[in-house]
mmCIF file with all atom_site columns, C-alpha atoms in Angstrom:
data_model
loop_
_atom_site.group_PDB
_atom_site.id
_atom_site.type_symbol
_atom_site.label_atom_id
_atom_site.label_alt_id
_atom_site.label_comp_id
_atom_site.label_asym_id
_atom_site.label_entity_id
_atom_site.label_seq_id
_atom_site.pdbx_PDB_ins_code
_atom_site.Cartn_x
_atom_site.Cartn_y
_atom_site.Cartn_z
_atom_site.occupancy
_atom_site.B_iso_or_equiv
_atom_site.pdbx_formal_charge
_atom_site.auth_seq_id
_atom_site.auth_comp_id
_atom_site.auth_asym_id
_atom_site.auth_atom_id
_atom_site.pdbx_PDB_model_num
ATOM 1   C CA . MET A 1 1   ? -12.409 -6.453  -1.938  1.00 95.00 ? 1   MET A CA 1
ATOM 2   C CA . TRP A 1 2   ? -12.838 -3.603  -4.406  1.00 93.00 ? 2   TRP A CA 1
ATOM 3   C CA . ASN A 1 3   ? -13.144 -3.781  -8.186  1.00 92.00 ? 3   ASN A CA 1
ATOM 4   C CA . TYR A 1 4   ? -12.243 -0.979  -10.574 1.00 91.00 ? 4   TYR A CA 1
ATOM 5   C CA . GLU A 1 5   ? -13.825 -1.546  -13.967 1.00 94.00 ? 5   GLU A CA 1
ATOM 6   C CA . VAL A 1 6   ? -12.820 0.402   -17.043 1.00 95.00 ? 6   VAL A CA 1
ATOM 7   C CA . SER A 1 7   ? -14.124 0.063   -20.599 1.00 97.00 ? 7   SER A CA 1
ATOM 8   C CA . VAL A 1 8   ? -12.195 1.030   -23.713 1.00 97.00 ? 8   VAL A CA 1
ATOM 9   C CA . SER A 1 9   ? -13.852 1.653   -27.047 1.00 97.00 ? 9   SER A CA 1
ATOM 10  C CA . TRP A 1 10  ? -12.032 2.065   -30.338 1.00 97.00 ? 10  TRP A CA 1
ATOM 11  C CA . THR A 1 11  ? -12.962 5.245   -32.208 1.00 97.00 ? 11  THR A CA 1
ATOM 12  C CA . SER A 1 12  ? -10.690 5.414   -35.264 1.00 95.00 ? 12  SER A CA 1
ATOM 13  C CA . ASP A 1 13  ? -7.193  4.692   -36.529 1.00 95.00 ? 13  ASP A CA 1
ATOM 14  C CA . LYS A 1 14  ? -5.064  4.263   -33.383 1.00 97.00 ? 14  LYS A CA 1
ATOM 15  C CA . GLU A 1 15  ? -7.422  6.067   -30.993 1.00 97.00 ? 15  GLU A CA 1
ATOM 16  C CA . GLY A 1 16  ? -10.057 5.144   -28.464 1.00 98.00 ? 16  GLY A CA 1
ATOM 17  C CA . ARG A 1 17  ? -11.900 6.309   -25.371 1.00 97.00 ? 17  ARG A CA 1
ATOM 18  C CA . LEU A 1 18  ? -11.547 5.157   -21.785 1.00 96.00 ? 18  LEU A CA 1
ATOM 19  C CA . HIS A 1 19  ? -14.770 5.006   -19.744 1.00 95.00 ? 19  HIS A CA 1
ATOM 20  C CA . THR A 1 20  ? -15.501 4.297   -16.093 1.00 95.00 ? 20  THR A CA 1
ATOM 21  C CA . GLY A 1 21  ? -18.616 4.973   -14.068 1.00 89.00 ? 21  GLY A CA 1
ATOM 22  C CA . GLY A 1 22  ? -19.823 8.553   -14.362 1.00 88.00 ? 22  GLY A CA 1
ATOM 23  C CA . ASN A 1 23  ? -16.314 9.987   -14.822 1.00 95.00 ? 23  ASN A CA 1
ATOM 24  C CA . PRO A 1 24  ? -15.384 12.023  -17.898 1.00 96.00 ? 24  PRO A CA 1
ATOM 25  C CA . GLU A 1 25  ? -14.066 10.004  -20.817 1.00 96.00 ? 25  GLU A CA 1
ATOM 26  C CA . ILE A 1 26  ? -10.354 10.063  -21.537 1.00 97.00 ? 26  ILE A CA 1
ATOM 27  C CA . LYS A 1 27  ? -9.201  9.972   -25.142 1.00 97.00 ? 27  LYS A CA 1
ATOM 28  C CA . VAL A 1 28  ? -6.396  7.436   -25.496 1.00 98.00 ? 28  VAL A CA 1
ATOM 29  C CA . ALA A 1 29  ? -4.140  6.444   -28.352 1.00 98.00 ? 29  ALA A CA 1
ATOM 30  C CA . THR A 1 30  ? -1.059  4.578   -29.379 1.00 97.00 ? 30  THR A CA 1
ATOM 31  C CA . PRO A 1 31  ? 1.966   6.676   -28.357 1.00 96.00 ? 31  PRO A CA 1
ATOM 32  C CA . PRO A 1 32  ? 3.618   8.791   -31.074 1.00 96.00 ? 32  PRO A CA 1
ATOM 33  C CA . GLU A 1 33  ? 6.725   6.546   -30.934 1.00 94.00 ? 33  GLU A CA 1
ATOM 34  C CA . PHE A 1 34  ? 4.556   3.770   -32.386 1.00 95.00 ? 34  PHE A CA 1
ATOM 35  C CA . GLY A 1 35  ? 2.672   5.817   -34.968 1.00 96.00 ? 35  GLY A CA 1
ATOM 36  C CA . GLY A 1 36  ? -0.029  7.326   -32.773 1.00 96.00 ? 36  GLY A CA 1
ATOM 37  C CA . PRO A 1 37  ? -1.073  10.978  -32.671 1.00 96.00 ? 37  PRO A CA 1
ATOM 38  C CA . GLN A 1 38  ? 0.519   13.713  -30.573 1.00 94.00 ? 38  GLN A CA 1
ATOM 39  C CA . ASN A 1 39  ? -1.238  15.281  -27.590 1.00 94.00 ? 39  ASN A CA 1
ATOM 40  C CA . MET A 1 40  ? -3.280  12.275  -26.464 1.00 96.00 ? 40  MET A CA 1
ATOM 41  C CA . TRP A 1 41  ? -2.917  10.057  -23.421 1.00 97.00 ? 41  TRP A CA 1
ATOM 42  C CA . SER A 1 42  ? -1.262  6.718   -24.160 1.00 97.00 ? 42  SER A CA 1
ATOM 43  C CA . PRO A 1 43  ? -1.361  3.583   -21.987 1.00 97.00 ? 43  PRO A CA 1
ATOM 44  C CA . GLU A 1 44  ? 2.269   4.347   -21.121 1.00 97.00 ? 44  GLU A CA 1
ATOM 45  C CA . ASP A 1 45  ? 1.339   7.865   -19.936 1.00 97.00 ? 45  ASP A CA 1
ATOM 46  C CA . LEU A 1 46  ? -1.537  6.427   -17.942 1.00 98.00 ? 46  LEU A CA 1
ATOM 47  C CA . LEU A 1 47  ? 0.752   3.926   -16.215 1.00 98.00 ? 47  LEU A CA 1
ATOM 48  C CA . ALA A 1 48  ? 3.110   6.703   -15.105 1.00 98.00 ? 48  ALA A CA 1
ATOM 49  C CA . GLY A 1 49  ? 0.070   8.739   -14.060 1.00 98.00 ? 49  GLY A CA 1
ATOM 50  C CA . ALA A 1 50  ? -1.391  5.820   -12.119 1.00 98.00 ? 50  ALA A CA 1
ATOM 51  C CA . VAL A 1 51  ? 1.812   5.426   -10.119 1.00 98.00 ? 51  VAL A CA 1
ATOM 52  C CA . GLY A 1 52  ? 2.169   9.175   -9.560  1.00 98.00 ? 52  GLY A CA 1
ATOM 53  C CA . SER A 1 53  ? -1.423  9.688   -8.486  1.00 98.00 ? 53  SER A CA 1
ATOM 54  C CA . CYS A 1 54  ? -1.396  6.589   -6.261  1.00 98.00 ? 54  CYS A CA 1
ATOM 55  C CA . VAL A 1 55  ? 1.738   7.825   -4.500  1.00 98.00 ? 55  VAL A CA 1
ATOM 56  C CA . MET A 1 56  ? 0.026   11.215  -4.039  1.00 98.00 ? 56  MET A CA 1
ATOM 57  C CA . THR A 1 57  ? -3.228  9.881   -2.607  1.00 98.00 ? 57  THR A CA 1
ATOM 58  C CA . THR A 1 58  ? -1.356  7.455   -0.349  1.00 98.00 ? 58  THR A CA 1
ATOM 59  C CA . SER A 1 59  ? 0.979   10.281  0.740   1.00 98.00 ? 59  SER A CA 1
ATOM 60  C CA . LEU A 1 60  ? -1.981  12.503  1.574   1.00 98.00 ? 60  LEU A CA 1
ATOM 61  C CA . PHE A 1 61  ? -3.348  9.742   3.808   1.00 98.00 ? 61  PHE A CA 1
ATOM 62  C CA . PHE A 1 62  ? -0.081  9.294   5.727   1.00 98.00 ? 62  PHE A CA 1
ATOM 63  C CA . LEU A 1 63  ? 0.621   13.036  5.951   1.00 98.00 ? 63  LEU A CA 1
ATOM 64  C CA . GLU A 1 64  ? -2.831  13.658  7.407   1.00 97.00 ? 64  GLU A CA 1
ATOM 65  C CA . LYS A 1 65  ? -2.475  10.690  9.759   1.00 97.00 ? 65  LYS A CA 1
ATOM 66  C CA . SER A 1 66  ? 0.825   12.098  11.070  1.00 97.00 ? 66  SER A CA 1
ATOM 67  C CA . GLY A 1 67  ? -0.670  15.559  11.637  1.00 97.00 ? 67  GLY A CA 1
ATOM 68  C CA . VAL A 1 68  ? 1.459   17.373  9.055   1.00 97.00 ? 68  VAL A CA 1
ATOM 69  C CA . LYS A 1 69  ? -0.032  20.607  7.688   1.00 95.00 ? 69  LYS A CA 1
ATOM 70  C CA . LEU A 1 70  ? 0.705   20.479  3.976   1.00 96.00 ? 70  LEU A CA 1
ATOM 71  C CA . LEU A 1 71  ? 1.153   23.653  1.915   1.00 97.00 ? 71  LEU A CA 1
ATOM 72  C CA . SER A 1 72  ? 1.860   22.053  -1.461  1.00 98.00 ? 72  SER A CA 1
ATOM 73  C CA . TYR A 1 73  ? 2.460   18.735  -3.189  1.00 98.00 ? 73  TYR A CA 1
ATOM 74  C CA . LEU A 1 74  ? 4.026   18.196  -6.606  1.00 98.00 ? 74  LEU A CA 1
ATOM 75  C CA . SER A 1 75  ? 5.357   15.012  -8.122  1.00 98.00 ? 75  SER A CA 1
ATOM 76  C CA . ASN A 1 76  ? 6.832   13.843  -11.398 1.00 98.00 ? 76  ASN A CA 1
ATOM 77  C CA . ALA A 1 77  ? 6.581   10.201  -12.420 1.00 98.00 ? 77  ALA A CA 1
ATOM 78  C CA . THR A 1 78  ? 8.589   8.789   -15.310 1.00 98.00 ? 78  THR A CA 1
ATOM 79  C CA . ALA A 1 79  ? 7.944   5.300   -16.660 1.00 98.00 ? 79  ALA A CA 1
ATOM 80  C CA . THR A 1 80  ? 10.765  3.823   -18.740 1.00 98.00 ? 80  THR A CA 1
ATOM 81  C CA . MET A 1 81  ? 10.032  1.217   -21.388 1.00 97.00 ? 81  MET A CA 1
ATOM 82  C CA . ALA A 1 82  ? 12.653  -0.732  -23.324 1.00 96.00 ? 82  ALA A CA 1
ATOM 83  C CA . LYS A 1 83  ? 13.083  -3.781  -25.495 1.00 95.00 ? 83  LYS A CA 1
ATOM 84  C CA . THR A 1 84  ? 13.885  -6.775  -23.321 1.00 95.00 ? 84  THR A CA 1
ATOM 85  C CA . LYS A 1 85  ? 14.368  -10.440 -24.155 1.00 96.00 ? 85  LYS A CA 1
ATOM 86  C CA . GLU A 1 86  ? 10.634  -10.870 -23.400 1.00 93.00 ? 86  GLU A CA 1
ATOM 87  C CA . GLY A 1 87  ? 9.717   -7.977  -25.735 1.00 96.00 ? 87  GLY A CA 1
ATOM 88  C CA . LEU A 1 88  ? 8.755   -4.407  -24.842 1.00 95.00 ? 88  LEU A CA 1
ATOM 89  C CA . ALA A 1 89  ? 8.460   -3.967  -21.098 1.00 96.00 ? 89  ALA A CA 1
ATOM 90  C CA . PHE A 1 90  ? 8.548   -1.298  -18.445 1.00 97.00 ? 90  PHE A CA 1
ATOM 91  C CA . THR A 1 91  ? 11.987  -1.451  -16.896 1.00 97.00 ? 91  THR A CA 1
ATOM 92  C CA . GLY A 1 92  ? 11.418  1.114   -14.177 1.00 98.00 ? 92  GLY A CA 1
ATOM 93  C CA . VAL A 1 93  ? 9.337   3.953   -12.843 1.00 98.00 ? 93  VAL A CA 1
ATOM 94  C CA . SER A 1 94  ? 10.815  6.879   -10.956 1.00 98.00 ? 94  SER A CA 1
ATOM 95  C CA . VAL A 1 95  ? 8.755   9.174   -8.776  1.00 98.00 ? 95  VAL A CA 1
ATOM 96  C CA . GLU A 1 96  ? 10.082  12.468  -7.454  1.00 98.00 ? 96  GLU A CA 1
ATOM 97  C CA . VAL A 1 97  ? 7.907   14.148  -4.832  1.00 98.00 ? 97  VAL A CA 1
ATOM 98  C CA . SER A 1 98  ? 8.282   17.667  -3.466  1.00 98.00 ? 98  SER A CA 1
ATOM 99  C CA . VAL A 1 99  ? 6.152   18.789  -0.556  1.00 98.00 ? 99  VAL A CA 1
ATOM 100 C CA . ALA A 1 100 ? 6.134   22.007  1.419   1.00 98.00 ? 100 ALA A CA 1
ATOM 101 C CA . VAL A 1 101 ? 4.998   21.940  5.025   1.00 97.00 ? 101 VAL A CA 1
ATOM 102 C CA . GLU A 1 102 ? 3.756   24.776  7.190   1.00 95.00 ? 102 GLU A CA 1
ATOM 103 C CA . ASP A 1 103 ? 5.902   24.041  10.257  1.00 95.00 ? 103 ASP A CA 1
ATOM 104 C CA . GLU A 1 104 ? 9.638   23.315  10.157  1.00 95.00 ? 104 GLU A CA 1
ATOM 105 C CA . ARG A 1 105 ? 9.149   20.846  13.032  1.00 95.00 ? 105 ARG A CA 1
ATOM 106 C CA . ASP A 1 106 ? 7.016   18.692  10.702  1.00 97.00 ? 106 ASP A CA 1
ATOM 107 C CA . MET A 1 107 ? 9.724   18.159  8.090   1.00 97.00 ? 107 MET A CA 1
ATOM 108 C CA . GLU A 1 108 ? 10.951  14.817  9.475   1.00 97.00 ? 108 GLU A CA 1
ATOM 109 C CA . LYS A 1 109 ? 7.402   13.551  10.022  1.00 97.00 ? 109 LYS A CA 1
ATOM 110 C CA . ALA A 1 110 ? 6.531   14.535  6.461   1.00 98.00 ? 110 ALA A CA 1
ATOM 111 C CA . GLU A 1 111 ? 9.497   12.672  5.002   1.00 98.00 ? 111 GLU A CA 1
ATOM 112 C CA . ALA A 1 112 ? 8.649   9.586   7.065   1.00 98.00 ? 112 ALA A CA 1
ATOM 113 C CA . ALA A 1 113 ? 5.038   9.780   5.854   1.00 98.00 ? 113 ALA A CA 1
ATOM 114 C CA . LEU A 1 114 ? 6.198   9.987   2.229   1.00 98.00 ? 114 LEU A CA 1
ATOM 115 C CA . TRP A 1 115 ? 8.374   6.895   2.625   1.00 98.00 ? 115 TRP A CA 1
ATOM 116 C CA . LYS A 1 116 ? 5.433   5.023   4.192   1.00 98.00 ? 116 LYS A CA 1
ATOM 117 C CA . ALA A 1 117 ? 3.285   6.044   1.236   1.00 97.00 ? 117 ALA A CA 1
ATOM 118 C CA . GLU A 1 118 ? 5.856   4.822   -1.256  1.00 96.00 ? 118 GLU A CA 1
ATOM 119 C CA . ALA A 1 119 ? 5.966   1.433   0.464   1.00 97.00 ? 119 ALA A CA 1
ATOM 120 C CA . ALA A 1 120 ? 2.164   1.186   0.699   1.00 98.00 ? 120 ALA A CA 1
ATOM 121 C CA . CYS A 1 121 ? 1.152   2.360   -2.805  1.00 97.00 ? 121 CYS A CA 1
ATOM 122 C CA . PRO A 1 122 ? -0.848  -0.554  -4.280  1.00 97.00 ? 122 PRO A CA 1
ATOM 123 C CA . VAL A 1 123 ? -0.233  0.506   -7.891  1.00 98.00 ? 123 VAL A CA 1
ATOM 124 C CA . SER A 1 124 ? 3.546   0.531   -7.403  1.00 96.00 ? 124 SER A CA 1
ATOM 125 C CA . LYS A 1 125 ? 3.380   -2.830  -5.666  1.00 96.00 ? 125 LYS A CA 1
ATOM 126 C CA . ALA A 1 126 ? 1.484   -4.299  -8.645  1.00 96.00 ? 126 ALA A CA 1
ATOM 127 C CA . LEU A 1 127 ? 4.346   -3.606  -11.069 1.00 97.00 ? 127 LEU A CA 1
ATOM 128 C CA . LYS A 1 128 ? 7.064   -6.094  -11.985 1.00 95.00 ? 128 LYS A CA 1
ATOM 129 C CA . CYS A 1 129 ? 9.623   -3.343  -12.583 1.00 96.00 ? 129 CYS A CA 1
ATOM 130 C CA . GLU A 1 130 ? 11.485  -1.357  -9.952  1.00 96.00 ? 130 GLU A CA 1
ATOM 131 C CA . VAL A 1 131 ? 9.894   1.837   -8.678  1.00 97.00 ? 131 VAL A CA 1
ATOM 132 C CA . SER A 1 132 ? 12.435  4.370   -7.416  1.00 97.00 ? 132 SER A CA 1
ATOM 133 C CA . PHE A 1 133 ? 11.365  7.142   -5.087  1.00 98.00 ? 133 PHE A CA 1
ATOM 134 C CA . LYS A 1 134 ? 12.927  10.501  -4.246  1.00 98.00 ? 134 LYS A CA 1
ATOM 135 C CA . PRO A 1 135 ? 11.108  12.672  -1.683  1.00 98.00 ? 135 PRO A CA 1
ATOM 136 C CA . ARG A 1 136 ? 11.942  16.298  -0.942  1.00 98.00 ? 136 ARG A CA 1
ATOM 137 C CA . VAL A 1 137 ? 10.428  18.218  1.961   1.00 98.00 ? 137 VAL A CA 1
ATOM 138 C CA . THR A 1 138 ? 10.733  21.969  2.385   1.00 97.00 ? 138 THR A CA 1
ATOM 139 C CA . CYS A 1 139 ? 9.349   24.596  4.727   1.00 95.00 ? 139 CYS A CA 1
ATOM 140 C CA . PRO A 1 140 ? 9.089   28.094  3.208   1.00 91.00 ? 140 PRO A CA 1
ATOM 141 C CA . GLY A 1 141 ? 9.524   29.817  6.580   1.00 77.00 ? 141 GLY A CA 1
ATOM 142 C CA . ALA A 1 142 ? 12.631  27.840  7.564   1.00 68.00 ? 142 ALA A CA 1
#
């Protein structure tokens, strides 16, 4: 079992700081839609980032395991929040992943590895809302 402990301290108004271990602090705030400042990470941003980065790290594991030589990885994660009968809730997260591989023969293996990663991502599995996934694999020399 692993534990991931994070501390949050309030600094002023609708802002705070996120701390964990020896990592750099992250300034966090209420999102602008709810009266918070612009240009600061919100819990909603962090949720989308947690899903996106978990899919990436899990993808890297499965791509390496399948022997795919990766040239690039880029993803975009969008978390959607709406008013529901239970109150504000995330109603979905979509993750679009684009990878480029070195060898055209690895394109199918890469796509299979991405789908395995999507199914195995522990952050995605922890959410109550649907997580949609759209992988794209290219090979520049193909």
